[in-house]
């Protein structure tokens, strides 16, 4: 089945540092989504990307939809303590409604 | 703004018992999705419904069934529960054109003992 490879699996950074994570796939997706999940809660949508090459920002977050449609990255600038959590990429194929998730990146911030 | 409501938030069942999870989508959302997330895992798609009809099916065991009712709420029925069914179960909802929003609920934590 479709798989997304997300890296890194975990990150330990200092407050104020920038963060970068990415997802790659062997198959093409028409939509890339980035979610953040806090413990015991549902994923919350951060950024949605619908077009190859698209670069979208949401505050300190920036994400890009790769030109090949097989990858995406998420950057977080000037990290703050509330950025702690697990970040998931998710892809959606043409005509499909289900999401395929990456394995997640666990972000830990040292104050 | 109204969100996706799931009940119960926590559920403890014994092996071989049955469980029913409920999901109330955001008003006017006509599509409901169910996902299962094991400990330390990413969410895995189970099944989805559009206008009360099954629209897509993922890795849902035969012991599980789901349906969407006329008021668009959905129920996931799980029978002959196994220890491995312990997980977070998320419901999400959207309009048919998912680009207007694909929102997850807070989940039901099912523990099978």
PDB file of C-alpha atoms in Angstrom:
ATOM      1  CA  UNK A   1       0.000   0.000   0.000  1.00  0.00           C
ATOM      2  CA  UNK A   2       0.933   3.639  -0.041  1.00  0.00           C
ATOM      3  CA  UNK A   3       3.501   4.709   2.487  1.00  0.00           C
ATOM      4  CA  UNK A   4       4.868   8.023   3.598  1.00  0.00           C
ATOM      5  CA  UNK A   5       8.349   8.241   5.042  1.00  0.00           C
ATOM      6  CA  UNK A   6       8.570  11.063   7.526  1.00  0.00           C
ATOM      7  CA  UNK A   7      11.801  12.292   9.053  1.00  0.00           C
ATOM      8  CA  UNK A   8      13.198  12.889  11.488  1.00  0.00           C
ATOM      9  CA  UNK A   9      11.300  10.654  13.906  1.00  0.00           C
ATOM     10  CA  UNK A  10      12.180  12.930  16.809  1.00  0.00           C
ATOM     11  CA  UNK A  11      13.817  16.281  17.397  1.00  0.00           C
ATOM     12  CA  UNK A  12      15.226  17.831  20.554  1.00  0.00           C
ATOM     13  CA  UNK A  13      15.824  21.550  20.148  1.00  0.00           C
ATOM     14  CA  UNK A  14      16.280  24.725  22.130  1.00  0.00           C
ATOM     15  CA  UNK A  15      13.532  27.295  22.327  1.00  0.00           C
ATOM     16  CA  UNK A  16      13.928  29.829  19.540  1.00  0.00           C
ATOM     17  CA  UNK A  17      15.503  27.426  17.071  1.00  0.00           C
ATOM     18  CA  UNK A  18      14.051  26.708  13.657  1.00  0.00           C
ATOM     19  CA  UNK A  19      12.695  23.249  12.855  1.00  0.00           C
ATOM     20  CA  UNK A  20      12.454  21.380   9.596  1.00  0.00           C
ATOM     21  CA  UNK A  21      10.807  18.052   8.853  1.00  0.00           C
ATOM     22  CA  UNK A  22       9.834  16.320   5.635  1.00  0.00           C
ATOM     23  CA  UNK A  23       7.877  13.529   4.075  1.00  0.00           C
ATOM     24  CA  UNK A  24       8.574  11.504   0.973  1.00  0.00           C
ATOM     25  CA  UNK A  25       6.529   8.972  -0.893  1.00  0.00           C
ATOM     26  CA  UNK A  26       7.034   6.499  -3.698  1.00  0.00           C
ATOM     27  CA  UNK A  27       3.642   7.476  -5.119  1.00  0.00           C
ATOM     28  CA  UNK A  28       2.087  10.740  -6.179  1.00  0.00           C
ATOM     29  CA  UNK A  29      -0.318  12.633  -3.961  1.00  0.00           C
ATOM     30  CA  UNK A  30      -2.666  15.409  -5.022  1.00  0.00           C
ATOM     31  CA  UNK A  31      -2.895  16.923  -1.562  1.00  0.00           C
ATOM     32  CA  UNK A  32      -0.405  17.213   1.263  1.00  0.00           C
ATOM     33  CA  UNK A  33      -1.526  18.086   4.756  1.00  0.00           C
ATOM     34  CA  UNK A  34       0.407  18.788   7.930  1.00  0.00           C
ATOM     35  CA  UNK A  35      -1.172  18.036  11.324  1.00  0.00           C
ATOM     36  CA  UNK A  36      -0.083  18.509  14.933  1.00  0.00           C
ATOM     37  CA  UNK A  37      -1.242  16.095  17.601  1.00  0.00           C
ATOM     38  CA  UNK A  38      -1.099  16.647  21.340  1.00  0.00           C
ATOM     39  CA  UNK A  39      -1.231  13.635  23.696  1.00  0.00           C
ATOM     40  CA  UNK A  40      -4.676  12.063  23.843  1.00  0.00           C
ATOM     41  CA  UNK A  41      -6.121  14.503  21.314  1.00  0.00           C
ATOM     42  CA  UNK A  42      -7.024  14.357  17.668  1.00  0.00           C
ATOM     43  CA  UNK A  43      -4.759  15.715  14.923  1.00  0.00           C
ATOM     44  CA  UNK A  44      -5.217  19.424  14.258  1.00  0.00           C
ATOM     45  CA  UNK A  45      -4.699  20.706  10.735  1.00  0.00           C
ATOM     46  CA  UNK A  46      -1.832  23.182  10.394  1.00  0.00           C
ATOM     47  CA  UNK A  47      -1.377  23.644   6.668  1.00  0.00           C
ATOM     48  CA  UNK A  48      -3.004  22.195   3.554  1.00  0.00           C
ATOM     49  CA  UNK A  49      -1.273  22.113   0.151  1.00  0.00           C
ATOM     50  CA  UNK A  50      -3.190  21.411  -3.048  1.00  0.00           C
ATOM     51  CA  UNK A  51      -0.829  22.262  -5.882  1.00  0.00           C
ATOM     52  CA  UNK A  52       2.625  21.000  -6.853  1.00  0.00           C
ATOM     53  CA  UNK A  53       5.212  23.628  -6.016  1.00  0.00           C
ATOM     54  CA  UNK A  54       2.862  25.475  -3.672  1.00  0.00           C
ATOM     55  CA  UNK A  55       4.503  27.220  -0.731  1.00  0.00           C
ATOM     56  CA  UNK A  56       2.134  28.182   2.065  1.00  0.00           C
ATOM     57  CA  UNK A  57       2.646  29.904   5.401  1.00  0.00           C
ATOM     58  CA  UNK A  58       0.595  29.948   8.569  1.00  0.00           C
ATOM     59  CA  UNK A  59       2.257  32.242  11.080  1.00  0.00           C
ATOM     60  CA  UNK A  60       5.629  30.750  11.968  1.00  0.00           C
ATOM     61  CA  UNK A  61       4.871  27.637   9.913  1.00  0.00           C
ATOM     62  CA  UNK A  62       5.786  27.219   6.264  1.00  0.00           C
ATOM     63  CA  UNK A  63       5.124  24.147   4.147  1.00  0.00           C
ATOM     64  CA  UNK A  64       5.793  23.254   0.536  1.00  0.00           C
ATOM     65  CA  UNK A  65       4.271  20.753  -1.863  1.00  0.00           C
ATOM     66  CA  UNK A  66       7.119  19.221  -3.856  1.00  0.00           C
ATOM     67  CA  UNK A  67       7.231  19.629  -7.611  1.00  0.00           C
ATOM     68  CA  UNK A  68       7.287  15.855  -8.136  1.00  0.00           C
ATOM     69  CA  UNK A  69       4.169  15.527  -5.910  1.00  0.00           C
ATOM     70  CA  UNK A  70       6.060  12.903  -3.941  1.00  0.00           C
ATOM     71  CA  UNK A  71       7.326  15.041  -1.100  1.00  0.00           C
ATOM     72  CA  UNK A  72       6.583  17.906   1.243  1.00  0.00           C
ATOM     73  CA  UNK A  73       8.358  19.752   4.014  1.00  0.00           C
ATOM     74  CA  UNK A  74       7.283  21.729   7.052  1.00  0.00           C
ATOM     75  CA  UNK A  75       9.377  24.433   8.669  1.00  0.00           C
ATOM     76  CA  UNK A  76       8.716  26.028  12.033  1.00  0.00           C
ATOM     77  CA  UNK A  77      10.613  29.209  12.780  1.00  0.00           C
ATOM     78  CA  UNK A  78      11.568  30.556  16.201  1.00  0.00           C
ATOM     79  CA  UNK A  79      10.123  27.605  18.120  1.00  0.00           C
ATOM     80  CA  UNK A  80       8.216  28.214  21.358  1.00  0.00           C
ATOM     81  CA  UNK A  81       7.239  25.762  24.129  1.00  0.00           C
ATOM     82  CA  UNK A  82       3.694  25.259  22.795  1.00  0.00           C
ATOM     83  CA  UNK A  83       5.152  23.848  19.579  1.00  0.00           C
ATOM     84  CA  UNK A  84       5.885  20.629  21.489  1.00  0.00           C
ATOM     85  CA  UNK A  85       3.938  17.688  20.113  1.00  0.00           C
ATOM     86  CA  UNK A  86       3.861  15.177  17.309  1.00  0.00           C
ATOM     87  CA  UNK A  87       3.692  16.449  13.753  1.00  0.00           C
ATOM     88  CA  UNK A  88       2.239  14.275  11.020  1.00  0.00           C
ATOM     89  CA  UNK A  89       2.281  14.704   7.292  1.00  0.00           C
ATOM     90  CA  UNK A  90      -0.622  13.189   5.399  1.00  0.00           C
ATOM     91  CA  UNK A  91      -1.173  12.638   1.710  1.00  0.00           C
ATOM     92  CA  UNK A  92      -4.320  12.269  -0.298  1.00  0.00           C
ATOM     93  CA  UNK A  93      -4.447  10.648  -3.723  1.00  0.00           C
ATOM     94  CA  UNK A  94      -6.503  11.704  -6.717  1.00  0.00           C
ATOM     95  CA  UNK A  95     -10.123  10.721  -6.175  1.00  0.00           C
ATOM     96  CA  UNK A  96      -9.522   9.335  -2.704  1.00  0.00           C
ATOM     97  CA  UNK A  97     -10.853  10.822   0.503  1.00  0.00           C
ATOM     98  CA  UNK A  98      -8.779   8.834   2.959  1.00  0.00           C
ATOM     99  CA  UNK A  99      -5.511  10.200   4.259  1.00  0.00           C
ATOM    100  CA  UNK A 100      -2.257   8.268   4.388  1.00  0.00           C
ATOM    101  CA  UNK A 101      -0.164   9.441   7.318  1.00  0.00           C
ATOM    102  CA  UNK A 102       3.564   9.592   7.867  1.00  0.00           C
ATOM    103  CA  UNK A 103       5.046   8.053  10.998  1.00  0.00           C
ATOM    104  CA  UNK A 104       5.185  11.377  12.789  1.00  0.00           C
ATOM    105  CA  UNK A 105       7.931  13.653  14.132  1.00  0.00           C
ATOM    106  CA  UNK A 106       8.018  14.101  17.896  1.00  0.00           C
ATOM    107  CA  UNK A 107       9.229  17.610  18.743  1.00  0.00           C
ATOM    108  CA  UNK A 108      10.678  18.319  22.177  1.00  0.00           C
ATOM    109  CA  UNK A 109      11.800  21.827  23.132  1.00  0.00           C
ATOM    110  CA  UNK A 110      14.231  22.628  25.911  1.00  0.00           C
ATOM    111  CA  UNK A 111      13.518  26.028  27.421  1.00  0.00           C
TER     112      UNK A 111
ATOM    113  CA  UNK B   1     -17.095  26.893  16.193  1.00  0.00           C
ATOM    114  CA  UNK B   2     -18.636  23.449  16.539  1.00  0.00           C
ATOM    115  CA  UNK B   3     -16.190  20.572  16.256  1.00  0.00           C
ATOM    116  CA  UNK B   4     -16.437  16.850  15.676  1.00  0.00           C
ATOM    117  CA  UNK B   5     -17.865  15.241  18.805  1.00  0.00           C
ATOM    118  CA  UNK B   6     -16.940  11.714  19.759  1.00  0.00           C
ATOM    119  CA  UNK B   7     -18.315   9.624  22.585  1.00  0.00           C
ATOM    120  CA  UNK B   8     -17.334   8.150  24.846  1.00  0.00           C
ATOM    121  CA  UNK B   9     -13.877   9.648  25.402  1.00  0.00           C
ATOM    122  CA  UNK B  10     -12.698   6.558  27.221  1.00  0.00           C
ATOM    123  CA  UNK B  11     -13.949   2.988  27.120  1.00  0.00           C
ATOM    124  CA  UNK B  12     -12.731  -0.136  28.865  1.00  0.00           C
ATOM    125  CA  UNK B  13     -13.957  -3.496  27.617  1.00  0.00           C
ATOM    126  CA  UNK B  14     -13.028  -7.098  28.197  1.00  0.00           C
ATOM    127  CA  UNK B  15     -11.887  -9.485  25.493  1.00  0.00           C
ATOM    128  CA  UNK B  16     -14.689 -10.834  23.330  1.00  0.00           C
ATOM    129  CA  UNK B  17     -17.029  -8.013  24.347  1.00  0.00           C
ATOM    130  CA  UNK B  18     -18.662  -5.525  21.985  1.00  0.00           C
ATOM    131  CA  UNK B  19     -18.118  -1.779  21.798  1.00  0.00           C
ATOM    132  CA  UNK B  20     -19.933   1.033  20.005  1.00  0.00           C
ATOM    133  CA  UNK B  21     -18.238   4.343  19.310  1.00  0.00           C
ATOM    134  CA  UNK B  22     -20.220   7.381  18.224  1.00  0.00           C
ATOM    135  CA  UNK B  23     -19.280  10.350  16.106  1.00  0.00           C
ATOM    136  CA  UNK B  24     -21.202  13.561  15.524  1.00  0.00           C
ATOM    137  CA  UNK B  25     -19.750  15.516  12.578  1.00  0.00           C
ATOM    138  CA  UNK B  26     -19.520  19.249  12.196  1.00  0.00           C
ATOM    139  CA  UNK B  27     -22.915  20.629  11.117  1.00  0.00           C
ATOM    140  CA  UNK B  28     -23.393  20.481   7.338  1.00  0.00           C
ATOM    141  CA  UNK B  29     -20.478  18.078   6.890  1.00  0.00           C
ATOM    142  CA  UNK B  30     -21.746  15.104   4.920  1.00  0.00           C
ATOM    143  CA  UNK B  31     -18.715  12.835   5.007  1.00  0.00           C
ATOM    144  CA  UNK B  32     -17.403  10.937   8.014  1.00  0.00           C
ATOM    145  CA  UNK B  33     -14.137   9.024   8.351  1.00  0.00           C
ATOM    146  CA  UNK B  34     -12.886   6.595  10.994  1.00  0.00           C
ATOM    147  CA  UNK B  35      -9.219   6.133  11.868  1.00  0.00           C
ATOM    148  CA  UNK B  36      -7.449   3.849  14.334  1.00  0.00           C
ATOM    149  CA  UNK B  37      -4.224   4.945  16.034  1.00  0.00           C
ATOM    150  CA  UNK B  38      -2.260   2.380  18.016  1.00  0.00           C
ATOM    151  CA  UNK B  39       0.229   3.450  20.708  1.00  0.00           C
ATOM    152  CA  UNK B  40       3.101   5.340  19.109  1.00  0.00           C
ATOM    153  CA  UNK B  41       1.647   4.780  15.647  1.00  0.00           C
ATOM    154  CA  UNK B  42       0.236   7.027  12.957  1.00  0.00           C
ATOM    155  CA  UNK B  43      -3.514   7.024  12.303  1.00  0.00           C
ATOM    156  CA  UNK B  44      -4.698   4.269   9.981  1.00  0.00           C
ATOM    157  CA  UNK B  45      -7.797   4.744   7.852  1.00  0.00           C
ATOM    158  CA  UNK B  46     -10.639   2.330   8.580  1.00  0.00           C
ATOM    159  CA  UNK B  47     -13.719   3.413   6.649  1.00  0.00           C
ATOM    160  CA  UNK B  48     -15.644   6.452   5.413  1.00  0.00           C
ATOM    161  CA  UNK B  49     -19.229   7.354   4.603  1.00  0.00           C
ATOM    162  CA  UNK B  50     -20.769   9.953   2.333  1.00  0.00           C
ATOM    163  CA  UNK B  51     -24.480  10.628   2.489  1.00  0.00           C
ATOM    164  CA  UNK B  52     -25.017   7.461   4.549  1.00  0.00           C
ATOM    165  CA  UNK B  53     -23.285   5.232   1.995  1.00  0.00           C
ATOM    166  CA  UNK B  54     -19.863   3.670   2.475  1.00  0.00           C
ATOM    167  CA  UNK B  55     -17.496   5.672   0.292  1.00  0.00           C
ATOM    168  CA  UNK B  56     -14.111   4.087   0.989  1.00  0.00           C
ATOM    169  CA  UNK B  57     -12.749   1.198   2.980  1.00  0.00           C
ATOM    170  CA  UNK B  58      -9.333   0.705   4.496  1.00  0.00           C
ATOM    171  CA  UNK B  59      -7.869  -1.783   6.917  1.00  0.00           C
ATOM    172  CA  UNK B  60     -11.048  -2.383   8.898  1.00  0.00           C
ATOM    173  CA  UNK B  61     -11.322  -5.878  10.417  1.00  0.00           C
ATOM    174  CA  UNK B  62     -14.369  -7.967   9.552  1.00  0.00           C
ATOM    175  CA  UNK B  63     -15.288  -7.846  13.252  1.00  0.00           C
ATOM    176  CA  UNK B  64     -15.914  -4.126  12.887  1.00  0.00           C
ATOM    177  CA  UNK B  65     -18.815  -2.472  11.126  1.00  0.00           C
ATOM    178  CA  UNK B  66     -19.920   1.112  10.789  1.00  0.00           C
ATOM    179  CA  UNK B  67     -22.777   3.136   9.463  1.00  0.00           C
ATOM    180  CA  UNK B  68     -23.870   6.705   8.979  1.00  0.00           C
ATOM    181  CA  UNK B  69     -27.377   7.703   9.991  1.00  0.00           C
ATOM    182  CA  UNK B  70     -29.857  10.158   8.500  1.00  0.00           C
ATOM    183  CA  UNK B  71     -28.652  12.925  10.850  1.00  0.00           C
ATOM    184  CA  UNK B  72     -25.108  12.225   9.546  1.00  0.00           C
ATOM    185  CA  UNK B  73     -23.781  10.918  12.817  1.00  0.00           C
ATOM    186  CA  UNK B  74     -21.847   7.684  12.555  1.00  0.00           C
ATOM    187  CA  UNK B  75     -21.281   4.679  14.770  1.00  0.00           C
ATOM    188  CA  UNK B  76     -18.406   2.214  14.729  1.00  0.00           C
ATOM    189  CA  UNK B  77     -19.401  -1.184  16.086  1.00  0.00           C
ATOM    190  CA  UNK B  78     -16.647  -3.497  17.232  1.00  0.00           C
ATOM    191  CA  UNK B  79     -17.352  -7.099  18.188  1.00  0.00           C
ATOM    192  CA  UNK B  80     -15.284  -9.960  19.615  1.00  0.00           C
ATOM    193  CA  UNK B  81     -12.795  -7.428  20.929  1.00  0.00           C
ATOM    194  CA  UNK B  82      -9.158  -8.442  21.085  1.00  0.00           C
ATOM    195  CA  UNK B  83      -6.313  -7.002  23.144  1.00  0.00           C
ATOM    196  CA  UNK B  84      -4.830  -5.608  19.924  1.00  0.00           C
ATOM    197  CA  UNK B  85      -7.914  -3.468  19.372  1.00  0.00           C
ATOM    198  CA  UNK B  86      -6.768  -1.186  22.179  1.00  0.00           C
ATOM    199  CA  UNK B  87      -6.137   2.128  20.479  1.00  0.00           C
ATOM    200  CA  UNK B  88      -7.343   5.660  19.940  1.00  0.00           C
ATOM    201  CA  UNK B  89     -10.217   5.783  17.478  1.00  0.00           C
ATOM    202  CA  UNK B  90     -10.681   9.055  15.663  1.00  0.00           C
ATOM    203  CA  UNK B  91     -13.581  10.272  13.660  1.00  0.00           C
ATOM    204  CA  UNK B  92     -13.175  13.092  11.154  1.00  0.00           C
ATOM    205  CA  UNK B  93     -15.701  14.936   9.050  1.00  0.00           C
ATOM    206  CA  UNK B  94     -15.690  17.055   5.935  1.00  0.00           C
ATOM    207  CA  UNK B  95     -17.818  18.283   3.116  1.00  0.00           C
ATOM    208  CA  UNK B  96     -17.701  16.086   0.013  1.00  0.00           C
ATOM    209  CA  UNK B  97     -15.115  18.531  -1.328  1.00  0.00           C
ATOM    210  CA  UNK B  98     -12.670  17.865   1.494  1.00  0.00           C
ATOM    211  CA  UNK B  99     -10.710  21.015   0.684  1.00  0.00           C
ATOM    212  CA  UNK B 100     -13.171  22.990   2.767  1.00  0.00           C
ATOM    213  CA  UNK B 101     -12.022  21.220   5.874  1.00  0.00           C
ATOM    214  CA  UNK B 102     -11.163  17.763   7.148  1.00  0.00           C
ATOM    215  CA  UNK B 103     -11.492  18.010  10.923  1.00  0.00           C
ATOM    216  CA  UNK B 104     -10.724  15.341  13.486  1.00  0.00           C
ATOM    217  CA  UNK B 105     -12.512  14.747  16.769  1.00  0.00           C
ATOM    218  CA  UNK B 106     -10.680  14.277  20.061  1.00  0.00           C
ATOM    219  CA  UNK B 107     -10.977  10.528  19.803  1.00  0.00           C
ATOM    220  CA  UNK B 108     -12.170   7.596  21.891  1.00  0.00           C
ATOM    221  CA  UNK B 109      -9.525   5.704  23.807  1.00  0.00           C
ATOM    222  CA  UNK B 110     -10.507   2.043  23.827  1.00  0.00           C
ATOM    223  CA  UNK B 111      -8.749  -0.265  26.238  1.00  0.00           C
ATOM    224  CA  UNK B 112      -9.392  -3.990  25.955  1.00  0.00           C
ATOM    225  CA  UNK B 113      -8.422  -6.013  29.016  1.00  0.00           C
TER     226      UNK B 113
END
